[in-house]
PDB file of C-alpha atoms in Angstrom:
ATOM      1  CA  MET J1378      45.670   9.792 -20.186  1.00 60.00           C
ATOM      2  CA  LYS J1379      44.535  11.328 -16.732  1.00 58.00           C
ATOM      3  CA  VAL J1380      43.951  14.603 -18.853  1.00 50.00           C
ATOM      4  CA  LEU J1381      42.240  12.957 -21.404  1.00 49.00           C
ATOM      5  CA  PHE J1382      39.699  11.297 -18.679  1.00 48.00           C
ATOM      6  CA  ALA J1383      39.390  14.382 -16.816  1.00 49.00           C
ATOM      7  CA  ALA J1384      38.677  16.208 -20.028  1.00 50.00           C
ATOM      8  CA  LEU J1385      36.124  14.209 -20.772  1.00 45.00           C
ATOM      9  CA  LEU J1386      34.392  14.075 -17.193  1.00 49.00           C
ATOM     10  CA  ALA J1387      34.316  17.556 -17.226  1.00 55.00           C
ATOM     11  CA  ALA J1388      32.293  17.476 -20.302  1.00 53.00           C
ATOM     12  CA  ILE J1389      29.775  14.864 -19.406  1.00 52.00           C
ATOM     13  CA  VAL J1390      29.337  15.914 -15.850  1.00 48.00           C
ATOM     14  CA  PRO J1391      27.527  19.448 -16.532  1.00 51.00           C
ATOM     15  CA  SER J1392      25.253  18.018 -18.969  1.00 46.00           C
ATOM     16  CA  ALA J1393      24.127  15.191 -16.515  1.00 46.00           C
ATOM     17  CA  LEU J1394      23.461  17.389 -13.540  1.00 52.00           C
ATOM     18  CA  ALA J1395      22.007  20.297 -15.591  1.00 60.00           C
ATOM     19  CA  ALA J1396      18.717  20.832 -14.191  1.00 61.00           C
ATOM     20  CA  PRO J1397      15.666  20.151 -16.010  1.00 81.00           C
ATOM     21  CA  ASN J1398      14.321  23.086 -18.563  1.00 97.00           C
ATOM     22  CA  GLY J1399      10.715  24.339 -17.306  1.00 97.00           C
ATOM     23  CA  GLN J1400       9.939  25.665 -20.487  1.00 96.00           C
ATOM     24  CA  ALA J1401      11.128  22.607 -22.410  1.00 97.00           C
ATOM     25  CA  LEU J1402       9.026  20.094 -19.967  1.00 97.00           C
ATOM     26  CA  ALA J1403       5.878  22.147 -20.651  1.00 97.00           C
ATOM     27  CA  ALA J1404       6.626  21.853 -24.158  1.00 96.00           C
ATOM     28  CA  LYS J1405       7.002  18.244 -23.794  1.00 96.00           C
ATOM     29  CA  TYR J1406       3.632  17.730 -22.122  1.00 97.00           C
ATOM     30  CA  ASN J1407       1.849  19.971 -24.497  1.00 96.00           C
ATOM     31  CA  CYS J1408       1.179  22.818 -22.128  1.00 97.00           C
ATOM     32  CA  MET J1409       2.261  25.276 -24.572  1.00 96.00           C
ATOM     33  CA  ALA J1410      -0.836  24.225 -26.768  1.00 96.00           C
ATOM     34  CA  CYS J1411      -2.875  26.012 -24.229  1.00 96.00           C
ATOM     35  CA  HIS J1412      -0.672  28.220 -22.771  1.00 97.00           C
ATOM     36  CA  GLN J1413       1.969  30.819 -23.874  1.00 97.00           C
ATOM     37  CA  VAL J1414       4.510  32.632 -21.771  1.00 97.00           C
ATOM     38  CA  ALA J1415       3.282  36.173 -22.412  1.00 97.00           C
ATOM     39  CA  THR J1416      -0.050  35.526 -24.386  1.00 97.00           C
ATOM     40  CA  LYS J1417      -3.447  34.089 -23.269  1.00 96.00           C
ATOM     41  CA  VAL J1418      -4.463  31.375 -25.584  1.00 94.00           C
ATOM     42  CA  VAL J1419      -6.927  29.105 -24.371  1.00 95.00           C
ATOM     43  CA  GLY J1420      -5.493  29.461 -20.749  1.00 96.00           C
ATOM     44  CA  PRO J1421      -3.741  31.879 -19.089  1.00 97.00           C
ATOM     45  CA  ALA J1422      -0.358  33.137 -20.128  1.00 98.00           C
ATOM     46  CA  TYR J1423       2.191  32.216 -17.761  1.00 97.00           C
ATOM     47  CA  LYS J1424       3.060  35.867 -16.627  1.00 98.00           C
ATOM     48  CA  ASP J1425      -0.280  36.348 -15.408  1.00 98.00           C
ATOM     49  CA  VAL J1426      -0.216  33.191 -13.592  1.00 98.00           C
ATOM     50  CA  ALA J1427       2.664  34.145 -12.353  1.00 98.00           C
ATOM     51  CA  SER J1428       1.656  37.703 -11.344  1.00 98.00           C
ATOM     52  CA  LYS J1429      -1.902  36.158  -9.716  1.00 97.00           C
ATOM     53  CA  TYR J1430       0.259  33.753  -7.216  1.00 97.00           C
ATOM     54  CA  ARG J1431       3.118  36.011  -6.646  1.00 96.00           C
ATOM     55  CA  ASN J1432       2.851  36.525  -3.192  1.00 96.00           C
ATOM     56  CA  ASP J1433       1.115  32.866  -2.457  1.00 97.00           C
ATOM     57  CA  LYS J1434       3.421  30.736  -0.762  1.00 95.00           C
ATOM     58  CA  THR J1435       1.078  27.928  -1.312  1.00 97.00           C
ATOM     59  CA  ALA J1436       0.960  28.439  -4.951  1.00 97.00           C
ATOM     60  CA  ALA J1437       3.180  25.792  -6.244  1.00 96.00           C
ATOM     61  CA  ASN J1438       0.972  23.342  -4.323  1.00 97.00           C
ATOM     62  CA  LYS J1439      -2.466  24.586  -5.565  1.00 96.00           C
ATOM     63  CA  LEU J1440      -1.357  24.584  -8.925  1.00 97.00           C
ATOM     64  CA  ALA J1441       0.117  21.035  -8.813  1.00 98.00           C
ATOM     65  CA  ASP J1442      -3.255  19.830  -7.573  1.00 97.00           C
ATOM     66  CA  LYS J1443      -5.086  22.055 -10.336  1.00 96.00           C
ATOM     67  CA  VAL J1444      -3.020  20.797 -13.063  1.00 97.00           C
ATOM     68  CA  LYS J1445      -3.232  16.944 -11.757  1.00 97.00           C
ATOM     69  CA  LYS J1446      -7.154  17.120 -11.215  1.00 97.00           C
ATOM     70  CA  GLY J1447      -8.123  19.843 -14.181  1.00 96.00           C
ATOM     71  CA  GLY J1448     -10.574  22.515 -13.135  1.00 92.00           C
ATOM     72  CA  VAL J1449     -12.629  25.483 -14.274  1.00 94.00           C
ATOM     73  CA  GLY J1450     -13.626  28.950 -13.121  1.00 93.00           C
ATOM     74  CA  VAL J1451     -10.441  30.661 -11.922  1.00 91.00           C
ATOM     75  CA  TRP J1452      -9.670  32.003 -15.513  1.00 93.00           C
ATOM     76  CA  GLY J1453     -13.039  31.739 -17.072  1.00 92.00           C
ATOM     77  CA  GLN J1454     -15.411  29.068 -18.039  1.00 94.00           C
ATOM     78  CA  ILE J1455     -13.245  26.963 -20.301  1.00 94.00           C
ATOM     79  CA  PRO J1456     -12.145  23.916 -18.287  1.00 95.00           C
ATOM     80  CA  MET J1457      -8.636  22.460 -18.141  1.00 95.00           C
ATOM     81  CA  PRO J1458      -8.316  18.690 -18.294  1.00 96.00           C
ATOM     82  CA  ALA J1459      -6.642  16.936 -15.739  1.00 97.00           C
ATOM     83  CA  GLN J1460      -2.965  16.052 -16.680  1.00 96.00           C
ATOM     84  CA  GLN J1461      -0.563  13.420 -16.188  1.00 96.00           C
ATOM     85  CA  ILE J1462       2.412  14.515 -15.291  1.00 97.00           C
ATOM     86  CA  SER J1463       5.165  13.073 -13.127  1.00 97.00           C
ATOM     87  CA  ASP J1464       5.663  15.042  -9.839  1.00 97.00           C
ATOM     88  CA  ALA J1465       9.296  15.712 -10.425  1.00 97.00           C
ATOM     89  CA  ASP J1466       8.493  17.125 -13.766  1.00 97.00           C
ATOM     90  CA  LEU J1467       5.297  19.138 -12.595  1.00 98.00           C
ATOM     91  CA  LYS J1468       7.457  20.950  -9.898  1.00 97.00           C
ATOM     92  CA  VAL J1469      10.014  21.908 -12.536  1.00 97.00           C
ATOM     93  CA  ILE J1470       7.467  23.033 -14.730  1.00 98.00           C
ATOM     94  CA  LEU J1471       5.653  25.232 -11.855  1.00 98.00           C
ATOM     95  CA  ASP J1472       8.596  26.483 -10.592  1.00 97.00           C
ATOM     96  CA  TRP J1473       9.427  28.190 -14.192  1.00 97.00           C
ATOM     97  CA  VAL J1474       5.888  29.232 -14.370  1.00 98.00           C
ATOM     98  CA  LEU J1475       5.801  30.960 -11.281  1.00 97.00           C
ATOM     99  CA  SER J1476       9.524  32.543 -11.981  1.00 97.00           C
ATOM    100  CA  GLN J1477       7.556  34.199 -15.108  1.00 97.00           C
ATOM    101  CA  LYS J1478       7.566  38.462 -14.853  1.00 94.00           C
TER     102      LYS J1478
END
């Protein structure tokens, strides 16, 4: 009985503790409708965003503010509307975006 319980627990715990996937969350919130990883669509490619902000230690906070409030002018004249994303999910998405190479 203990062995069965340990096996079940070992199978359940890793998936319950797995970190959220930034790309999956970006898809969930429809970010991928305007952004792709390597190709500019309506907005910039995520690899270009990561490159632009690579040495900026405040990038995650700046980008979170832009996502929440919307904006225009940094990447052209097509505005990005304000997005309704939880702070926790937005952090995961931005960590993933900024990790692109």
